[in-house]
mmCIF file of C-alpha atoms and ligand atoms in Angstrom:
data_model
loop_
_atom_site.group_PDB
_atom_site.id
_atom_site.type_symbol
_atom_site.label_atom_id
_atom_site.label_comp_id
_atom_site.label_asym_id
_atom_site.label_seq_id
_atom_site.Cartn_x
_atom_site.Cartn_y
_atom_site.Cartn_z
ATOM 1 C CA MET A 1 4.798 63.711 -206.891
ATOM 2 C CA PHE A 2 8.544 64.308 -206.452
ATOM 3 C CA ASN A 3 9.716 63.304 -203.033
ATOM 4 C CA PRO A 4 12.783 65.389 -202.065
ATOM 5 C CA LYS A 5 13.861 62.724 -199.604
ATOM 6 C CA LEU A 6 14.598 60.474 -202.561
ATOM 7 C CA TYR A 7 17.374 62.909 -203.601
ATOM 8 C CA ILE A 8 19.453 61.753 -200.640
ATOM 9 C CA PRO A 9 21.875 58.913 -201.413
ATOM 10 C CA ARG A 10 21.830 55.943 -199.053
ATOM 11 C CA ALA A 11 24.841 53.819 -198.272
ATOM 12 C CA ALA A 12 24.606 50.283 -199.612
ATOM 13 C CA ILE A 13 27.010 47.418 -199.027
ATOM 14 C CA ILE A 14 28.085 45.096 -201.832
ATOM 15 C CA GLU A 15 27.132 41.599 -200.655
ATOM 16 C CA LYS A 16 28.215 39.751 -203.781
ATOM 17 C CA ILE A 17 29.845 40.462 -207.152
ATOM 18 C CA GLU A 18 29.543 38.109 -210.107
ATOM 19 C CA GLU A 19 31.389 38.633 -213.372
ATOM 20 C CA LEU A 20 28.697 37.961 -215.981
ATOM 21 C CA VAL A 21 30.859 38.573 -219.052
ATOM 22 C CA TYR A 22 34.247 40.222 -219.692
ATOM 23 C CA ASP A 23 32.935 43.816 -219.300
ATOM 24 C CA THR A 24 29.820 43.368 -217.156
ATOM 25 C CA LYS A 25 29.372 42.582 -213.458
ATOM 26 C CA LEU A 26 26.322 41.819 -211.339
ATOM 27 C CA TYR A 27 26.198 43.457 -207.894
ATOM 28 C CA ARG A 28 24.014 42.227 -205.048
ATOM 29 C CA LEU A 29 23.403 45.116 -202.623
ATOM 30 C CA LYS A 30 21.916 45.683 -199.197
ATOM 31 C CA PHE A 31 21.296 49.022 -197.505
ATOM 32 C CA LYS A 32 23.685 49.741 -194.647
ATOM 33 C CA HIS A 33 21.199 51.464 -192.354
ATOM 34 C CA ASP A 34 17.436 51.543 -191.967
ATOM 35 C CA CYS A 35 15.934 54.607 -193.595
ATOM 36 C CA ARG A 36 13.103 56.898 -192.562
ATOM 37 C CA CYS A 37 12.520 57.886 -196.194
ATOM 38 C CA ASP A 38 9.641 56.533 -198.292
ATOM 39 C CA SER A 39 11.637 53.823 -200.065
ATOM 40 C CA SER A 40 12.652 51.980 -196.963
ATOM 41 C CA SER A 41 13.341 48.410 -197.991
ATOM 42 C CA GLU A 42 15.526 46.760 -200.622
ATOM 43 C CA SER A 43 12.431 45.451 -202.434
ATOM 44 C CA ASP A 44 10.588 48.783 -202.522
ATOM 45 C CA TYR A 45 10.771 49.336 -206.283
ATOM 46 C CA LYS A 46 9.022 48.169 -209.453
ATOM 47 C CA PRO A 47 10.536 46.406 -212.492
ATOM 48 C CA GLY A 48 11.848 49.004 -214.951
ATOM 49 C CA GLN A 49 12.841 51.588 -212.351
ATOM 50 C CA PHE A 50 16.432 52.733 -212.012
ATOM 51 C CA VAL A 51 18.715 54.135 -209.309
ATOM 52 C CA GLN A 52 21.525 56.667 -209.376
ATOM 53 C CA LEU A 53 24.614 54.739 -208.373
ATOM 54 C CA SER A 54 27.254 56.967 -206.788
ATOM 55 C CA ILE A 55 30.874 56.303 -206.041
ATOM 56 C CA LEU A 56 32.959 58.803 -204.076
ATOM 57 C CA GLY A 57 35.460 60.559 -206.299
ATOM 58 C CA ALA A 58 33.914 59.192 -209.498
ATOM 59 C CA GLY A 59 30.346 60.538 -209.665
ATOM 60 C CA GLU A 60 26.893 59.147 -210.399
ATOM 61 C CA ALA A 61 25.373 57.011 -213.158
ATOM 62 C CA PRO A 62 21.802 55.816 -213.740
ATOM 63 C CA ILE A 63 21.567 52.025 -213.546
ATOM 64 C CA SER A 64 18.415 49.896 -213.873
ATOM 65 C CA ILE A 65 17.498 47.588 -211.038
ATOM 66 C CA CYS A 66 17.765 44.119 -212.568
ATOM 67 C CA SER A 67 16.429 42.010 -209.690
ATOM 68 C CA SER A 68 12.738 41.523 -208.958
ATOM 69 C CA PRO A 69 10.955 43.107 -205.982
ATOM 70 C CA THR A 70 9.717 39.576 -205.212
ATOM 71 C CA GLU A 71 13.229 38.992 -203.789
ATOM 72 C CA GLN A 72 13.574 40.255 -200.215
ATOM 73 C CA GLY A 73 16.570 41.694 -198.409
ATOM 74 C CA HIS A 74 18.676 42.778 -201.368
ATOM 75 C CA PHE A 75 18.543 44.230 -204.876
ATOM 76 C CA GLU A 76 20.805 43.780 -207.882
ATOM 77 C CA LEU A 77 22.473 46.022 -210.457
ATOM 78 C CA CYS A 78 24.160 44.844 -213.636
ATOM 79 C CA VAL A 79 26.936 47.271 -214.639
ATOM 80 C CA ARG A 80 28.890 47.413 -217.876
ATOM 81 C CA ASN A 81 32.341 48.993 -217.613
ATOM 82 C CA LEU A 82 31.952 51.955 -219.972
ATOM 83 C CA GLY A 83 33.278 55.137 -218.365
ATOM 84 C CA LEU A 84 34.254 56.884 -215.171
ATOM 85 C CA VAL A 85 31.609 55.685 -212.703
ATOM 86 C CA THR A 86 31.123 52.220 -214.131
ATOM 87 C CA ALA A 87 34.902 51.617 -214.215
ATOM 88 C CA ALA A 88 35.088 52.701 -210.570
ATOM 89 C CA ALA A 89 32.261 50.246 -209.794
ATOM 90 C CA HIS A 90 34.242 47.484 -211.486
ATOM 91 C CA GLY A 91 37.158 48.265 -209.167
ATOM 92 C CA LEU A 92 35.092 47.584 -206.026
ATOM 93 C CA LYS A 93 35.016 44.379 -204.006
ATOM 94 C CA ARG A 94 32.610 42.545 -201.734
ATOM 95 C CA GLY A 95 31.979 44.535 -198.518
ATOM 96 C CA ASP A 96 32.660 47.908 -200.157
ATOM 97 C CA GLU A 97 30.139 50.734 -199.823
ATOM 98 C CA ILE A 98 28.394 52.681 -202.580
ATOM 99 C CA GLY A 99 25.688 55.375 -202.684
ATOM 100 C CA ILE A 100 22.196 54.743 -204.021
ATOM 101 C CA ARG A 101 19.524 57.345 -204.853
ATOM 102 C CA GLY A 102 16.069 56.379 -205.996
ATOM 103 C CA PRO A 103 14.307 54.293 -207.162
ATOM 104 C CA TYR A 104 13.390 56.624 -210.023
ATOM 105 C CA GLY A 105 11.341 56.542 -213.194
ATOM 106 C CA ASN A 106 8.216 54.713 -214.175
ATOM 107 C CA PRO A 107 8.086 50.915 -214.274
ATOM 108 C CA PHE A 108 7.073 48.459 -216.962
ATOM 109 C CA PRO A 109 3.262 48.076 -216.806
ATOM 110 C CA ILE A 110 3.318 44.694 -215.060
ATOM 111 C CA GLU A 111 -0.094 45.120 -213.454
ATOM 112 C CA GLU A 112 -1.774 46.218 -216.694
ATOM 113 C CA VAL A 113 -0.529 43.156 -218.622
ATOM 114 C CA LYS A 114 -1.695 40.581 -216.073
ATOM 115 C CA SER A 115 -3.195 37.448 -217.708
ATOM 116 C CA GLN A 116 -1.770 38.489 -221.085
ATOM 117 C CA ASP A 117 0.912 36.896 -223.283
ATOM 118 C CA ILE A 118 4.243 38.733 -223.319
ATOM 119 C CA VAL A 119 7.220 38.693 -225.628
ATOM 120 C CA PHE A 120 10.464 40.095 -224.202
ATOM 121 C CA ILE A 121 12.971 41.276 -226.800
ATOM 122 C CA GLY A 122 16.407 42.092 -225.404
ATOM 123 C CA GLY A 123 19.698 43.126 -226.938
ATOM 124 C CA GLY A 124 23.035 42.883 -225.104
ATOM 125 C CA ILE A 125 22.952 44.360 -221.623
ATOM 126 C CA GLY A 126 19.382 45.517 -222.366
ATOM 127 C CA LEU A 127 18.382 42.166 -220.893
ATOM 128 C CA ALA A 128 19.196 43.622 -217.431
ATOM 129 C CA PRO A 129 16.052 45.763 -216.937
ATOM 130 C CA LEU A 130 13.949 43.108 -218.692
ATOM 131 C CA ARG A 131 15.340 40.525 -216.247
ATOM 132 C CA SER A 132 13.578 42.394 -213.453
ATOM 133 C CA VAL A 133 10.216 41.950 -215.208
ATOM 134 C CA ILE A 134 10.957 38.378 -216.332
ATOM 135 C CA LYS A 135 11.868 37.327 -212.771
ATOM 136 C CA TYR A 136 8.717 39.054 -211.496
ATOM 137 C CA VAL A 137 6.593 37.169 -214.040
ATOM 138 C CA MET A 138 8.336 33.863 -213.183
ATOM 139 C CA ASP A 139 7.620 34.441 -209.479
ATOM 140 C CA ASN A 140 3.949 35.201 -210.250
ATOM 141 C CA ARG A 141 3.648 32.653 -213.048
ATOM 142 C CA ASP A 142 -0.102 32.021 -212.706
ATOM 143 C CA ASP A 143 -0.875 35.713 -213.209
ATOM 144 C CA TYR A 144 0.541 35.843 -216.745
ATOM 145 C CA GLY A 145 0.026 33.955 -220.000
ATOM 146 C CA GLU A 146 2.546 32.640 -222.484
ATOM 147 C CA VAL A 147 6.062 34.136 -222.381
ATOM 148 C CA ILE A 148 8.519 34.324 -225.268
ATOM 149 C CA ILE A 149 12.029 35.678 -224.708
ATOM 150 C CA LEU A 150 14.060 36.699 -227.766
ATOM 151 C CA TYR A 151 17.620 37.656 -226.852
ATOM 152 C CA GLY A 152 20.407 38.827 -229.132
ATOM 153 C CA ALA A 153 24.077 39.429 -228.286
ATOM 154 C CA LYS A 154 27.001 40.467 -230.479
ATOM 155 C CA THR A 155 29.037 37.304 -229.779
ATOM 156 C CA LYS A 156 28.671 34.286 -227.495
ATOM 157 C CA GLU A 157 31.068 36.023 -225.071
ATOM 158 C CA ASP A 158 28.548 38.897 -224.768
ATOM 159 C CA ILE A 159 25.601 36.756 -223.630
ATOM 160 C CA VAL A 160 24.581 37.873 -220.137
ATOM 161 C CA PHE A 161 22.451 35.782 -217.742
ATOM 162 C CA ALA A 162 23.050 32.628 -219.832
ATOM 163 C CA THR A 163 22.215 30.271 -216.939
ATOM 164 C CA GLU A 164 18.992 32.113 -216.212
ATOM 165 C CA LEU A 165 17.954 32.118 -219.876
ATOM 166 C CA ASP A 166 18.342 28.344 -219.730
ATOM 167 C CA GLU A 167 16.393 28.068 -216.457
ATOM 168 C CA TRP A 168 13.544 30.247 -217.770
ATOM 169 C CA SER A 169 13.267 28.053 -220.874
ATOM 170 C CA GLN A 170 12.435 25.089 -218.579
ATOM 171 C CA ARG A 171 9.373 26.865 -217.138
ATOM 172 C CA GLN A 172 5.838 26.123 -218.304
ATOM 173 C CA GLN A 173 4.601 28.154 -221.262
ATOM 174 C CA VAL A 174 7.983 29.869 -221.624
ATOM 175 C CA LYS A 175 10.086 29.774 -224.779
ATOM 176 C CA VAL A 176 13.568 31.280 -225.001
ATOM 177 C CA PHE A 177 15.467 31.929 -228.226
ATOM 178 C CA THR A 178 19.006 33.304 -228.188
ATOM 179 C CA THR A 179 20.999 34.524 -231.163
ATOM 180 C CA ILE A 180 24.404 36.060 -231.867
ATOM 181 C CA ASP A 181 25.046 38.553 -234.661
ATOM 182 C CA SER A 182 27.428 36.442 -236.769
ATOM 183 C CA GLY A 183 28.697 32.852 -236.825
ATOM 184 C CA GLN A 184 31.435 31.820 -234.401
ATOM 185 C CA ASN A 185 33.430 28.692 -233.596
ATOM 186 C CA GLY A 186 31.713 26.719 -230.840
ATOM 187 C CA TRP A 187 28.272 28.303 -231.383
ATOM 188 C CA THR A 188 25.599 25.947 -232.695
ATOM 189 C CA GLY A 189 22.619 28.195 -232.013
ATOM 190 C CA HIS A 190 20.823 30.756 -234.131
ATOM 191 C CA VAL A 191 22.875 33.371 -235.999
ATOM 192 C CA GLY A 192 21.596 36.821 -237.006
ATOM 193 C CA VAL A 193 20.383 39.975 -235.289
ATOM 194 C CA VAL A 194 17.486 39.603 -232.875
ATOM 195 C CA THR A 195 14.867 40.596 -235.466
ATOM 196 C CA THR A 196 15.722 37.376 -237.375
ATOM 197 C CA LEU A 197 13.981 35.549 -234.503
ATOM 198 C CA PHE A 198 10.652 37.234 -235.199
ATOM 199 C CA ASP A 199 9.347 34.161 -237.043
ATOM 200 C CA LYS A 200 9.213 32.477 -233.587
ATOM 201 C CA ILE A 201 6.295 34.779 -232.710
ATOM 202 C CA LYS A 202 3.080 33.519 -234.194
ATOM 203 C CA TYR A 203 -0.057 35.675 -234.036
ATOM 204 C CA ALA A 204 1.618 38.991 -233.210
ATOM 205 C CA PHE A 205 -1.634 40.575 -232.026
ATOM 206 C CA LYS A 206 -1.713 38.203 -229.000
ATOM 207 C CA TYR A 207 1.307 39.676 -227.268
ATOM 208 C CA LYS A 208 2.546 42.732 -225.465
ATOM 209 C CA ALA A 209 6.182 43.364 -226.454
ATOM 210 C CA PHE A 210 8.725 44.583 -223.873
ATOM 211 C CA VAL A 211 11.832 45.776 -225.705
ATOM 212 C CA CYS A 212 15.198 46.900 -224.328
ATOM 213 C CA GLY A 213 18.624 47.163 -225.898
ATOM 214 C CA PRO A 214 20.996 49.506 -227.687
ATOM 215 C CA PRO A 215 19.377 52.270 -229.819
ATOM 216 C CA ILE A 216 20.061 50.537 -233.158
ATOM 217 C CA MET A 217 18.452 47.317 -231.911
ATOM 218 C CA ILE A 218 15.424 49.195 -230.562
ATOM 219 C CA HIS A 219 15.066 51.003 -233.902
ATOM 220 C CA PHE A 220 14.969 47.837 -236.016
ATOM 221 C CA THR A 221 12.947 45.870 -233.480
ATOM 222 C CA ILE A 222 10.180 48.482 -233.353
ATOM 223 C CA LYS A 223 10.206 48.816 -237.130
ATOM 224 C CA GLY A 224 9.941 45.013 -237.468
ATOM 225 C CA LEU A 225 7.077 44.805 -234.976
ATOM 226 C CA LEU A 226 5.141 47.637 -236.635
ATOM 227 C CA ASP A 227 5.688 46.020 -240.070
ATOM 228 C CA ALA A 228 4.365 42.743 -238.636
ATOM 229 C CA GLY A 229 1.155 44.513 -237.599
ATOM 230 C CA TRP A 230 1.697 45.194 -233.912
ATOM 231 C CA ALA A 231 -0.323 48.017 -232.419
ATOM 232 C CA GLN A 232 1.798 50.968 -231.205
ATOM 233 C CA GLN A 233 0.432 50.722 -227.671
ATOM 234 C CA ASP A 234 1.420 47.050 -227.426
ATOM 235 C CA ILE A 235 5.108 47.891 -227.916
ATOM 236 C CA ILE A 236 6.708 48.984 -224.633
ATOM 237 C CA THR A 237 10.324 50.073 -224.599
ATOM 238 C CA THR A 238 12.864 52.168 -222.713
ATOM 239 C CA LEU A 239 14.549 55.402 -223.767
ATOM 240 C CA GLU A 240 18.085 56.036 -222.620
ATOM 241 C CA ARG A 241 19.219 59.646 -222.264
ATOM 242 C CA HIS A 242 22.040 61.371 -220.417
ATOM 243 C CA MET A 243 20.825 62.028 -216.896
ATOM 244 C CA LYS A 244 22.052 64.059 -213.957
ATOM 245 C CA CYS A 245 19.417 64.624 -211.273
ATOM 246 C CA GLY A 246 17.069 61.732 -212.068
ATOM 247 C CA VAL A 247 14.156 63.647 -210.551
ATOM 248 C CA GLY A 248 12.918 66.003 -213.289
ATOM 249 C CA LYS A 249 14.828 69.108 -212.146
ATOM 250 C CA CYS A 250 17.965 69.604 -214.246
ATOM 251 C CA GLY A 251 16.522 69.157 -217.752
ATOM 252 C CA HIS A 252 19.358 66.926 -219.044
ATOM 253 C CA CYS A 253 16.962 64.195 -220.146
ATOM 254 C CA TYR A 254 14.216 66.515 -221.497
ATOM 255 C CA ILE A 255 12.917 65.390 -224.864
ATOM 256 C CA GLY A 256 9.775 66.378 -226.784
ATOM 257 C CA GLY A 257 8.071 67.804 -223.682
ATOM 258 C CA LYS A 258 8.911 64.847 -221.443
ATOM 259 C CA TYR A 259 11.561 64.084 -218.860
ATOM 260 C CA VAL A 260 12.908 60.604 -219.504
ATOM 261 C CA CYS A 261 13.860 60.281 -215.814
ATOM 262 C CA THR A 262 10.336 60.865 -214.477
ATOM 263 C CA ASP A 263 7.926 60.327 -217.422
ATOM 264 C CA GLY A 264 10.057 57.348 -218.517
ATOM 265 C CA PRO A 265 12.361 55.580 -219.005
ATOM 266 C CA VAL A 266 9.563 53.161 -219.973
ATOM 267 C CA PHE A 267 7.279 54.352 -222.804
ATOM 268 C CA THR A 268 4.807 52.733 -225.170
ATOM 269 C CA TYR A 269 5.634 53.303 -228.815
ATOM 270 C CA SER A 270 2.429 55.343 -229.147
ATOM 271 C CA GLN A 271 3.823 57.723 -226.495
ATOM 272 C CA ILE A 272 7.213 57.881 -228.228
ATOM 273 C CA ASP A 273 5.489 58.669 -231.510
ATOM 274 C CA THR A 274 4.112 61.874 -229.977
ATOM 275 C CA LEU A 275 7.579 63.029 -228.797
ATOM 276 C CA GLY A 276 8.656 63.851 -232.339
ATOM 277 C CA ILE A 277 11.865 61.812 -232.061
ATOM 278 C CA GLU A 278 13.309 58.984 -234.131
ATOM 279 C CA VAL A 279 14.030 55.768 -232.267
HETATM 280 C C1 FAD B 1 17.538 54.831 -217.243
HETATM 281 C C2 FAD B 1 18.909 54.262 -217.525
HETATM 282 C C3 FAD B 1 19.209 52.978 -217.111
HETATM 283 C C4 FAD B 1 20.485 52.442 -217.354
HETATM 284 N N1 FAD B 1 20.748 51.173 -216.909
HETATM 285 C C5 FAD B 1 21.987 50.671 -217.040
HETATM 286 C C6 FAD B 1 22.309 49.385 -216.516
HETATM 287 O O1 FAD B 1 21.471 48.673 -215.970
HETATM 288 N N2 FAD B 1 23.592 48.959 -216.639
HETATM 289 C C7 FAD B 1 24.565 49.727 -217.267
HETATM 290 O O2 FAD B 1 25.733 49.278 -217.331
HETATM 291 N N3 FAD B 1 24.282 50.929 -217.807
HETATM 292 C C8 FAD B 1 23.020 51.415 -217.698
HETATM 293 N N4 FAD B 1 22.732 52.660 -218.213
HETATM 294 C C9 FAD B 1 23.776 53.396 -218.944
HETATM 295 C C10 FAD B 1 24.700 54.040 -217.941
HETATM 296 O O3 FAD B 1 24.001 54.951 -217.123
HETATM 297 C C11 FAD B 1 25.784 54.822 -218.678
HETATM 298 O O4 FAD B 1 26.562 53.935 -219.420
HETATM 299 C C12 FAD B 1 26.586 55.501 -217.581
HETATM 300 O O5 FAD B 1 26.078 56.803 -217.433
HETATM 301 C C13 FAD B 1 28.020 55.512 -217.810
HETATM 302 O O6 FAD B 1 28.564 56.268 -216.758
HETATM 303 P P1 FAD B 1 30.122 56.392 -216.649
HETATM 304 O O7 FAD B 1 30.455 57.505 -215.718
HETATM 305 O O8 FAD B 1 30.697 55.047 -216.342
HETATM 306 O O9 FAD B 1 30.505 56.755 -218.137
HETATM 307 P P2 FAD B 1 30.913 58.200 -218.703
HETATM 308 O O10 FAD B 1 32.335 58.390 -218.333
HETATM 309 O O11 FAD B 1 29.924 59.217 -218.295
HETATM 310 O O12 FAD B 1 30.679 57.949 -220.248
HETATM 311 C C14 FAD B 1 31.250 56.909 -220.995
HETATM 312 C C15 FAD B 1 30.784 57.033 -222.429
HETATM 313 O O13 FAD B 1 29.393 56.700 -222.540
HETATM 314 C C16 FAD B 1 28.655 57.812 -223.037
HETATM 315 N N5 FAD B 1 27.406 57.823 -222.315
HETATM 316 C C17 FAD B 1 27.219 57.940 -220.989
HETATM 317 N N6 FAD B 1 25.913 57.861 -220.676
HETATM 318 C C18 FAD B 1 25.260 57.697 -221.844
HETATM 319 C C19 FAD B 1 23.883 57.582 -222.208
HETATM 320 N N7 FAD B 1 22.909 57.589 -221.277
HETATM 321 N N8 FAD B 1 23.558 57.436 -223.506
HETATM 322 C C20 FAD B 1 24.523 57.417 -224.444
HETATM 323 N N9 FAD B 1 25.840 57.532 -224.176
HETATM 324 C C21 FAD B 1 26.200 57.681 -222.895
HETATM 325 C C22 FAD B 1 29.513 59.009 -222.768
HETATM 326 O O14 FAD B 1 29.224 60.062 -223.661
HETATM 327 C C23 FAD B 1 30.899 58.428 -222.986
HETATM 328 O O15 FAD B 1 31.205 58.311 -224.350
HETATM 329 C C24 FAD B 1 21.464 53.203 -218.022
HETATM 330 C C25 FAD B 1 21.156 54.502 -218.446
HETATM 331 C C26 FAD B 1 19.898 55.039 -218.219
HETATM 332 C C27 FAD B 1 19.589 56.422 -218.685
HETATM 333 S S1 FES B 2 17.905 63.809 -215.319
HETATM 334 FE FE1 FES B 2 17.511 65.814 -214.578
HETATM 335 S S2 FES B 2 15.571 66.225 -215.455
HETATM 336 FE FE2 FES B 2 15.896 64.160 -215.969
#
């Protein structure tokens, strides 16, 4: 049920900014005041949900929460400098104030996949929303089975969360494979788009696949998984659409009878298949 209180932006203070790569920054945020609304604490969200980030004089943009609710006292957003709002965000410094509405949207089905094996397939900054789930799974390691992370970036300079990818690969029953699109001086790892890592997944039917990345990557990833025999309902991905309200009122994100902001942004491929759209 839509909660109108969630339409009110709350002031949040930037506690920390980290430059992840040349065009992408990670923001650690804390609410400025206590709130009497339903989402009262910084960890009151689920992996896969997003917020509307607002900056005075610039506007609002939907941004996925990339931290895990298992972390207390703050939440994190990973923002690529792409346009008006995101450029304004990149101009901010520690201690500055921004507006946050939400959290909005449905989460990845982390409860439903408990005890199962999961493969995360991320492209570029699409690793950000997946990071929320991955961190959640790492913090509740005994509740989940084997984890495989396949991550593709355009170049080595575009790899986000490199240190964390390395840390996750040290965990029990976790394998991480990273690739860049084409060969580059100083890169000794795998070369090729992320689908060229699919031979790392044995026994496709064992896994749930969580996929996030740019539209072209999602298209070929889903095609590759379906060709390899994955069931439609085992492929879980996100749809990105232009959004304004974030709460199912304005119709900007309406597609095939669904609002991406409230019915999504997380969908199984079997749900997407009924929307009558190409991904
Ligand atoms: C649910 C959701 C979660 C997102 N999570 C993140 C995130 O974690 N980090 C992040 O950096 N970005 C994320 N995005 C994308 C981000 O919201 C857009 O890049 C943002 O709206 C840009 O705002 P802006 O004012 O900076 O750019 P604008 O000035 O509005 O636009 C810059 C350019 O990007 C295009 N554009 C803007 N939004 C979209 C869109 N949704 N789809 C296709 N083209 C678009 C515009 O047409 C224009 O060409 C997410 C989007 C959605 C819908
Ligand atoms: S963004 Fe307004 S209905 Fe989805």
